[in-house]
């Protein structure tokens, strides 16, 4: 939906006198099925207690971000991190391969240290195996990266990294036979040498 969409919905809800709680989530299908989502709620502070049982049933915790629309803004920041770590991981795996180093050694070097993250390890595992079962689809992630780019521009923050990330993701989409059927980890194809 992005920042502009959230703002428009909040505006219409206000015009109609409706209570609006904006609550995007962090997590994919598996955390949703297990009730382990992180709820990024925003809306009237006086409704938090009333909504807590509902949000607690769907997620493992709720982060209240402020007035309606702030949850979507927080989601943009979280998705920017997700895109950054995914693209950075793919680039590191591709660079290791290109330099003749076993990419598994990249993961081994990070293991247990301050730069190690379960998310990067998961996506890198897919990249190394060449298997990309959909958890967060590449085409959906690319759409989100475009929304992040718009949010960065709206916030006056240079979008240099996100612009490059979108380029890599679009390059992967162009190289894949069915980009709608693969996980974000397939963005590794965006780093494949020309001619591959």
mmCIF file of C-alpha atoms in Angstrom:
data_model
loop_
_atom_site.group_PDB
_atom_site.id
_atom_site.type_symbol
_atom_site.label_atom_id
_atom_site.label_comp_id
_atom_site.label_asym_id
_atom_site.label_seq_id
_atom_site.Cartn_x
_atom_site.Cartn_y
_atom_site.Cartn_z
ATOM 1 C CA UNK A 1 0.000 0.000 0.000
ATOM 2 C CA UNK A 2 2.826 2.410 0.807
ATOM 3 C CA UNK A 3 2.792 5.728 2.594
ATOM 4 C CA UNK A 4 0.567 7.518 0.084
ATOM 5 C CA UNK A 5 -2.033 4.737 0.183
ATOM 6 C CA UNK A 6 -2.075 4.726 3.982
ATOM 7 C CA UNK A 7 -2.479 8.502 4.042
ATOM 8 C CA UNK A 8 -5.390 8.336 1.608
ATOM 9 C CA UNK A 9 -7.173 5.629 3.597
ATOM 10 C CA UNK A 10 -6.713 7.626 6.828
ATOM 11 C CA UNK A 11 -8.090 10.715 5.098
ATOM 12 C CA UNK A 12 -11.196 8.889 3.842
ATOM 13 C CA UNK A 13 -11.764 7.227 7.237
ATOM 14 C CA UNK A 14 -11.589 10.643 8.886
ATOM 15 C CA UNK A 15 -14.054 12.120 6.390
ATOM 16 C CA UNK A 16 -16.478 9.272 7.095
ATOM 17 C CA UNK A 17 -15.992 9.403 10.865
ATOM 18 C CA UNK A 18 -14.633 5.848 10.967
ATOM 19 C CA UNK A 19 -12.204 4.410 13.476
ATOM 20 C CA UNK A 20 -9.074 3.346 11.612
ATOM 21 C CA UNK A 21 -6.400 1.035 12.921
ATOM 22 C CA UNK A 22 -3.553 0.590 10.443
ATOM 23 C CA UNK A 23 -1.787 -2.698 11.185
ATOM 24 C CA UNK A 24 0.607 -4.166 8.646
ATOM 25 C CA UNK A 25 2.636 -7.138 9.853
ATOM 26 C CA UNK A 26 6.181 -8.439 9.813
ATOM 27 C CA UNK A 27 6.341 -12.058 8.805
ATOM 28 C CA UNK A 28 5.444 -14.398 6.016
ATOM 29 C CA UNK A 29 3.051 -17.315 5.651
ATOM 30 C CA UNK A 30 4.790 -19.627 8.130
ATOM 31 C CA UNK A 31 4.899 -17.106 11.018
ATOM 32 C CA UNK A 32 1.275 -16.204 10.221
ATOM 33 C CA UNK A 33 0.205 -19.847 10.452
ATOM 34 C CA UNK A 34 2.015 -20.135 13.792
ATOM 35 C CA UNK A 35 0.653 -16.860 15.230
ATOM 36 C CA UNK A 36 4.184 -15.435 15.301
ATOM 37 C CA UNK A 37 3.711 -12.231 13.312
ATOM 38 C CA UNK A 38 4.893 -8.883 14.627
ATOM 39 C CA UNK A 39 1.942 -6.512 14.448
ATOM 40 C CA UNK A 40 2.822 -2.917 13.456
ATOM 41 C CA UNK A 41 -0.287 -1.234 14.789
ATOM 42 C CA UNK A 42 -1.243 2.406 14.625
ATOM 43 C CA UNK A 43 -4.436 4.184 15.505
ATOM 44 C CA UNK A 44 -6.194 5.861 18.416
ATOM 45 C CA UNK A 45 -4.319 5.299 21.684
ATOM 46 C CA UNK A 46 -7.597 4.871 23.565
ATOM 47 C CA UNK A 47 -8.379 1.734 21.500
ATOM 48 C CA UNK A 48 -5.168 -0.174 22.239
ATOM 49 C CA UNK A 49 -6.441 -2.066 25.267
ATOM 50 C CA UNK A 50 -9.640 -3.029 23.457
ATOM 51 C CA UNK A 51 -7.710 -4.295 20.418
ATOM 52 C CA UNK A 52 -4.981 -6.134 22.352
ATOM 53 C CA UNK A 53 -6.751 -9.548 22.494
ATOM 54 C CA UNK A 54 -7.351 -9.525 18.739
ATOM 55 C CA UNK A 55 -3.789 -8.495 17.908
ATOM 56 C CA UNK A 56 -2.346 -10.942 20.458
ATOM 57 C CA UNK A 57 -4.276 -13.785 18.805
ATOM 58 C CA UNK A 58 -2.641 -13.056 15.450
ATOM 59 C CA UNK A 59 0.877 -12.157 16.489
ATOM 60 C CA UNK A 60 3.541 -12.816 19.057
ATOM 61 C CA UNK A 61 3.841 -9.107 19.849
ATOM 62 C CA UNK A 62 2.514 -5.721 18.837
ATOM 63 C CA UNK A 63 4.524 -2.567 18.218
ATOM 64 C CA UNK A 64 2.331 0.536 18.474
ATOM 65 C CA UNK A 65 3.668 3.185 16.099
ATOM 66 C CA UNK A 66 1.328 6.120 16.783
ATOM 67 C CA UNK A 67 -1.671 7.505 14.933
ATOM 68 C CA UNK A 68 -3.245 5.645 11.976
ATOM 69 C CA UNK A 69 -0.799 5.528 9.081
ATOM 70 C CA UNK A 70 2.305 5.289 11.258
ATOM 71 C CA UNK A 71 2.169 1.479 11.090
ATOM 72 C CA UNK A 72 2.512 1.620 7.311
ATOM 73 C CA UNK A 73 5.400 4.061 7.653
ATOM 74 C CA UNK A 74 7.146 1.706 10.074
ATOM 75 C CA UNK A 75 6.527 -1.176 7.655
ATOM 76 C CA UNK A 76 8.352 0.808 4.939
ATOM 77 C CA UNK A 77 11.394 1.156 7.204
ATOM 78 C CA UNK A 78 11.300 -2.555 8.068
ATOM 79 C CA UNK A 79 10.933 -3.551 4.415
ATOM 80 C CA UNK A 80 13.842 -1.267 3.492
ATOM 81 C CA UNK A 81 15.993 -3.277 5.906
ATOM 82 C CA UNK A 82 14.687 -6.549 4.468
ATOM 83 C CA UNK A 83 15.506 -5.462 0.898
ATOM 84 C CA UNK A 84 18.918 -4.182 1.998
ATOM 85 C CA UNK A 85 19.930 -7.386 3.742
ATOM 86 C CA UNK A 86 18.573 -9.555 0.911
ATOM 87 C CA UNK A 87 20.373 -7.651 -1.840
ATOM 88 C CA UNK A 88 23.551 -7.378 0.236
ATOM 89 C CA UNK A 89 23.519 -11.114 0.905
ATOM 90 C CA UNK A 90 22.991 -11.914 -2.787
ATOM 91 C CA UNK A 91 25.803 -9.583 -3.792
ATOM 92 C CA UNK A 92 28.179 -11.171 -1.267
ATOM 93 C CA UNK A 93 27.316 -14.706 -2.438
ATOM 94 C CA UNK A 94 27.779 -13.652 -6.081
ATOM 95 C CA UNK A 95 31.054 -11.882 -5.295
ATOM 96 C CA UNK A 96 32.445 -14.913 -3.469
ATOM 97 C CA UNK A 97 31.556 -17.098 -6.472
ATOM 98 C CA UNK A 98 33.042 -14.585 -8.890
ATOM 99 C CA UNK A 99 36.287 -14.462 -6.913
ATOM 100 C CA UNK A 100 36.536 -18.253 -6.844
ATOM 101 C CA UNK A 101 35.723 -18.567 -3.133
ATOM 102 C CA UNK A 102 33.160 -21.094 -1.922
ATOM 103 C CA UNK A 103 30.172 -18.892 -0.944
ATOM 104 C CA UNK A 104 29.506 -21.190 2.015
ATOM 105 C CA UNK A 105 32.713 -19.792 3.507
ATOM 106 C CA UNK A 106 31.067 -16.345 3.507
ATOM 107 C CA UNK A 107 28.329 -17.743 5.758
ATOM 108 C CA UNK A 108 30.848 -19.655 7.862
ATOM 109 C CA UNK A 109 32.811 -16.442 8.444
ATOM 110 C CA UNK A 110 29.679 -14.667 9.732
ATOM 111 C CA UNK A 111 28.491 -17.596 11.854
ATOM 112 C CA UNK A 112 27.829 -16.576 15.449
ATOM 113 C CA UNK A 113 29.353 -13.129 15.070
ATOM 114 C CA UNK A 114 27.730 -9.711 15.267
ATOM 115 C CA UNK A 115 27.018 -9.629 11.505
ATOM 116 C CA UNK A 116 25.250 -13.010 11.478
ATOM 117 C CA UNK A 117 21.484 -12.860 11.013
ATOM 118 C CA UNK A 118 19.036 -15.757 10.706
ATOM 119 C CA UNK A 119 17.291 -13.997 7.810
ATOM 120 C CA UNK A 120 20.493 -13.612 5.760
ATOM 121 C CA UNK A 121 21.420 -17.209 6.523
ATOM 122 C CA UNK A 122 17.993 -18.437 5.338
ATOM 123 C CA UNK A 123 18.091 -16.469 2.087
ATOM 124 C CA UNK A 124 21.743 -17.362 1.444
ATOM 125 C CA UNK A 125 20.878 -21.039 1.910
ATOM 126 C CA UNK A 126 18.315 -20.719 -0.874
ATOM 127 C CA UNK A 127 20.810 -18.855 -3.044
ATOM 128 C CA UNK A 128 23.454 -21.560 -2.575
ATOM 129 C CA UNK A 129 21.055 -24.439 -3.240
ATOM 130 C CA UNK A 130 19.344 -22.753 -6.178
ATOM 131 C CA UNK A 131 16.002 -23.644 -4.588
ATOM 132 C CA UNK A 132 13.675 -20.694 -4.015
ATOM 133 C CA UNK A 133 10.431 -21.895 -2.370
ATOM 134 C CA UNK A 134 8.212 -18.880 -1.928
ATOM 135 C CA UNK A 135 8.144 -17.322 1.503
ATOM 136 C CA UNK A 136 8.211 -13.701 0.321
ATOM 137 C CA UNK A 137 7.872 -13.646 -3.456
ATOM 138 C CA UNK A 138 10.343 -11.840 -5.677
ATOM 139 C CA UNK A 139 7.681 -9.909 -7.594
ATOM 140 C CA UNK A 140 5.948 -8.789 -4.388
ATOM 141 C CA UNK A 141 9.268 -7.774 -2.862
ATOM 142 C CA UNK A 142 10.101 -5.794 -5.995
ATOM 143 C CA UNK A 143 6.758 -3.989 -5.735
ATOM 144 C CA UNK A 144 7.584 -3.204 -2.112
ATOM 145 C CA UNK A 145 11.052 -1.942 -3.098
ATOM 146 C CA UNK A 146 9.382 0.479 -5.502
ATOM 147 C CA UNK A 147 7.080 1.666 -2.690
ATOM 148 C CA UNK A 148 10.151 2.117 -0.475
ATOM 149 C CA UNK A 149 11.748 4.199 -3.201
ATOM 150 C CA UNK A 150 8.670 6.432 -3.304
ATOM 151 C CA UNK A 151 8.677 6.724 0.508
ATOM 152 C CA UNK A 152 12.374 7.653 0.507
ATOM 153 C CA UNK A 153 11.737 10.364 -2.058
ATOM 154 C CA UNK A 154 8.714 11.636 -0.113
ATOM 155 C CA UNK A 155 10.829 11.768 3.066
ATOM 156 C CA UNK A 156 13.650 13.607 1.310
ATOM 157 C CA UNK A 157 16.059 10.704 1.880
ATOM 158 C CA UNK A 158 18.328 9.845 -1.070
ATOM 159 C CA UNK A 159 17.218 6.558 -2.613
ATOM 160 C CA UNK A 160 20.627 5.547 -3.985
ATOM 161 C CA UNK A 161 20.714 2.073 -2.455
ATOM 162 C CA UNK A 162 17.061 1.264 -3.062
ATOM 163 C CA UNK A 163 17.309 2.404 -6.693
ATOM 164 C CA UNK A 164 20.179 -0.050 -7.192
ATOM 165 C CA UNK A 165 18.242 -2.784 -5.371
ATOM 166 C CA UNK A 166 15.230 -2.303 -7.654
ATOM 167 C CA UNK A 167 17.539 -2.540 -10.678
ATOM 168 C CA UNK A 168 19.007 -5.843 -9.425
ATOM 169 C CA UNK A 169 15.549 -7.233 -8.637
ATOM 170 C CA UNK A 170 14.165 -6.232 -12.038
ATOM 171 C CA UNK A 171 17.204 -7.798 -13.707
ATOM 172 C CA UNK A 172 16.474 -11.053 -11.860
ATOM 173 C CA UNK A 173 12.819 -10.913 -12.915
ATOM 174 C CA UNK A 174 13.870 -10.470 -16.548
ATOM 175 C CA UNK A 175 16.151 -13.541 -16.331
ATOM 176 C CA UNK A 176 13.716 -15.943 -14.666
ATOM 177 C CA UNK A 177 11.153 -18.011 -16.591
ATOM 178 C CA UNK A 178 8.437 -17.591 -13.925
ATOM 179 C CA UNK A 179 9.447 -14.789 -11.533
ATOM 180 C CA UNK A 180 6.063 -14.855 -9.820
ATOM 181 C CA UNK A 181 6.701 -18.387 -8.558
ATOM 182 C CA UNK A 182 9.988 -17.826 -6.715
ATOM 183 C CA UNK A 183 11.145 -16.358 -3.436
ATOM 184 C CA UNK A 184 12.966 -13.068 -2.985
ATOM 185 C CA UNK A 185 16.157 -15.129 -2.657
ATOM 186 C CA UNK A 186 16.018 -15.644 -6.445
ATOM 187 C CA UNK A 187 17.214 -12.052 -6.760
ATOM 188 C CA UNK A 188 20.680 -13.677 -6.866
ATOM 189 C CA UNK A 189 19.942 -14.028 -10.599
ATOM 190 C CA UNK A 190 20.227 -10.256 -10.848
ATOM 191 C CA UNK A 191 23.926 -10.636 -10.049
ATOM 192 C CA UNK A 192 24.579 -13.349 -12.644
ATOM 193 C CA UNK A 193 27.222 -12.314 -15.185
ATOM 194 C CA UNK A 194 25.915 -11.187 -18.557
ATOM 195 C CA UNK A 195 25.522 -14.150 -20.883
ATOM 196 C CA UNK A 196 24.628 -16.595 -18.089
#
